[in-house]
Coordinates of C-alpha atoms in Angstrom, one line a residue:
R77 CA 20.8 -44.8 -139.9
I78 CA 24.3 -43.8 -138.9
C79 CA 25.1 -47.4 -138.0
Q80 CA 23.7 -48.6 -141.2
L81 CA 26.0 -46.3 -143.1
A82 CA 28.9 -47.2 -140.9
F83 CA 28.4 -51.0 -141.4
L84 CA 28.1 -50.6 -145.2
G85 CA 31.1 -48.3 -145.3
Q86 CA 33.2 -50.8 -143.3
I87 CA 32.2 -53.7 -145.6
T88 CA 32.7 -51.7 -148.8
T89 CA 36.1 -50.4 -147.9
R90 CA 37.3 -53.7 -146.6
A91 CA 36.3 -55.2 -150.0
G92 CA 38.7 -52.8 -151.6
I93 CA 36.2 -50.4 -153.0
H94 CA 37.4 -46.8 -152.6
L95 CA 36.6 -43.5 -154.2
S96 CA 38.9 -42.7 -157.1
G97 CA 41.0 -39.6 -157.2
S98 CA 42.8 -37.7 -154.5
I99 CA 41.6 -37.0 -151.0
D100 CA 43.7 -33.8 -150.6
T101 CA 45.7 -31.4 -152.6
A102 CA 48.9 -33.3 -151.8
G103 CA 47.8 -36.1 -154.1
N104 CA 47.0 -38.8 -151.4
S105 CA 44.5 -41.2 -152.8
F106 CA 41.5 -42.5 -150.8
D107 CA 42.9 -46.0 -150.7
S108 CA 46.2 -44.8 -149.3
Y109 CA 44.6 -44.6 -145.9
P110 CA 43.8 -47.6 -143.8
N111 CA 40.3 -49.1 -143.2
G112 CA 38.3 -49.0 -140.0
A113 CA 39.3 -47.2 -136.8
A114 CA 42.9 -47.0 -138.0
A115 CA 41.8 -44.4 -140.5
V116 CA 41.0 -42.1 -137.6
F117 CA 43.3 -43.2 -134.8
G118 CA 46.2 -45.0 -136.3
P119 CA 49.7 -43.8 -137.3
D120 CA 48.6 -43.5 -140.9
A121 CA 45.3 -41.8 -140.1
I122 CA 43.7 -39.0 -142.0
P123 CA 45.0 -35.5 -141.0
S124 CA 43.2 -34.1 -138.0
A125 CA 42.0 -31.1 -140.0
G126 CA 40.2 -33.5 -142.3
F127 CA 38.6 -35.3 -139.4
W128 CA 37.4 -32.0 -138.0
Q129 CA 36.0 -31.0 -141.4
I130 CA 33.9 -34.2 -141.3
V131 CA 32.7 -33.5 -137.8
A132 CA 31.8 -29.9 -138.7
F133 CA 29.9 -31.1 -141.9
V134 CA 27.9 -33.7 -140.0
G135 CA 27.1 -31.1 -137.3
A136 CA 25.9 -28.6 -139.9
L137 CA 23.6 -31.2 -141.4
E138 CA 22.2 -32.2 -138.0
L139 CA 21.6 -28.6 -136.9
G140 CA 20.5 -27.0 -140.2
V141 CA 19.2 -29.6 -142.6
M142 CA 17.9 -32.8 -141.0
K143 CA 15.1 -31.6 -138.8
D144 CA 12.1 -33.7 -138.1
S145 CA 9.8 -30.7 -138.4
A146 CA 10.7 -29.8 -142.0
N147 CA 8.1 -29.4 -144.7
G148 CA 5.2 -28.8 -142.5
A149 CA 5.4 -32.0 -140.4
A150 CA 4.4 -31.5 -136.8
P151 CA 7.5 -31.3 -134.5
G152 CA 8.0 -34.7 -133.0
E153 CA 5.6 -36.4 -135.4
F154 CA 8.1 -39.1 -136.0
V155 CA 11.7 -38.7 -135.0
G156 CA 14.0 -39.6 -137.8
D157 CA 11.4 -38.9 -140.5
F158 CA 13.1 -35.9 -142.0
R159 CA 10.5 -35.2 -144.7
N160 CA 12.9 -33.1 -146.7
G161 CA 10.7 -33.4 -149.8
A162 CA 13.5 -34.9 -151.9
I163 CA 12.2 -38.5 -151.7
D164 CA 8.5 -39.2 -151.2
F165 CA 7.4 -42.8 -151.0
G166 CA 3.8 -41.8 -150.1
W167 CA 4.2 -41.8 -146.3
D168 CA 1.1 -39.6 -145.9
S169 CA -1.1 -42.0 -147.9
F170 CA -0.3 -45.0 -145.6
D171 CA -2.8 -46.0 -143.0
D172 CA -1.8 -46.0 -139.3
E173 CA -1.2 -49.8 -139.2
T174 CA 1.2 -49.7 -142.2
K175 CA 3.1 -46.7 -140.7
L176 CA 3.5 -48.6 -137.5
A177 CA 4.8 -51.7 -139.3
K178 CA 7.3 -49.7 -141.4
R179 CA 8.5 -47.9 -138.3
A180 CA 9.1 -51.2 -136.6
I181 CA 11.0 -52.5 -139.6
E182 CA 13.2 -49.4 -139.7
L183 CA 13.9 -49.7 -136.0
N184 CA 14.8 -53.4 -136.3
N185 CA 17.1 -52.7 -139.2
G186 CA 18.8 -50.0 -137.2
R187 CA 19.3 -52.3 -134.3
A188 CA 20.8 -55.0 -136.5
A189 CA 23.2 -52.4 -138.0
M190 CA 24.2 -51.3 -134.5
M191 CA 25.1 -54.9 -133.6
G192 CA 26.8 -55.4 -136.9
I193 CA 29.1 -52.4 -136.6
L194 CA 29.8 -53.2 -133.0
G195 CA 30.8 -56.7 -133.9
L196 CA 33.1 -55.4 -136.7
M197 CA 34.7 -52.9 -134.3
V198 CA 35.3 -55.5 -131.6
H199 CA 36.8 -58.0 -134.1
E200 CA 39.0 -55.2 -135.5
Q201 CA 40.4 -54.5 -132.0
L202 CA 40.9 -58.2 -131.3
G203 CA 42.6 -58.9 -134.6
G204 CA 42.3 -62.0 -136.7
S205 CA 40.1 -62.9 -139.5
V206 CA 36.3 -62.6 -140.0
P207 CA 34.8 -65.0 -142.5
I208 CA 33.2 -62.4 -144.9
V209 CA 35.3 -59.4 -144.1
G210 CA 38.7 -61.1 -144.0
E211 CA 41.8 -60.0 -142.2
L212 CA 41.2 -57.1 -139.9

């Protein structure tokens, strides 16, 4: 799921779609920072304090919120099925064959997203132009 979000984020920001408003109290806008890895590692990167705030937030979510044993699910029932009660598509009403098929689909989509973001990262480091994404 992380790779799926990373891929969509990369495509979205490269298309010129950014959040409106300021990213900090100094008045820097979201689109004033570069796209891709340059936003974290380049000379015009986000401040390191902002980077560590993101890391701390993701860590807090991983440790405190996104647990696979939430809402009465047996620990290890299905890793990645957070069952937080916010969205229920009727998982418990599916038969075992349907659950297995949906898990396979989710794993395949995750694998495709891993290859997609890896390809974008490699092309970004190589430089040049990618047909859909454009100049990297």
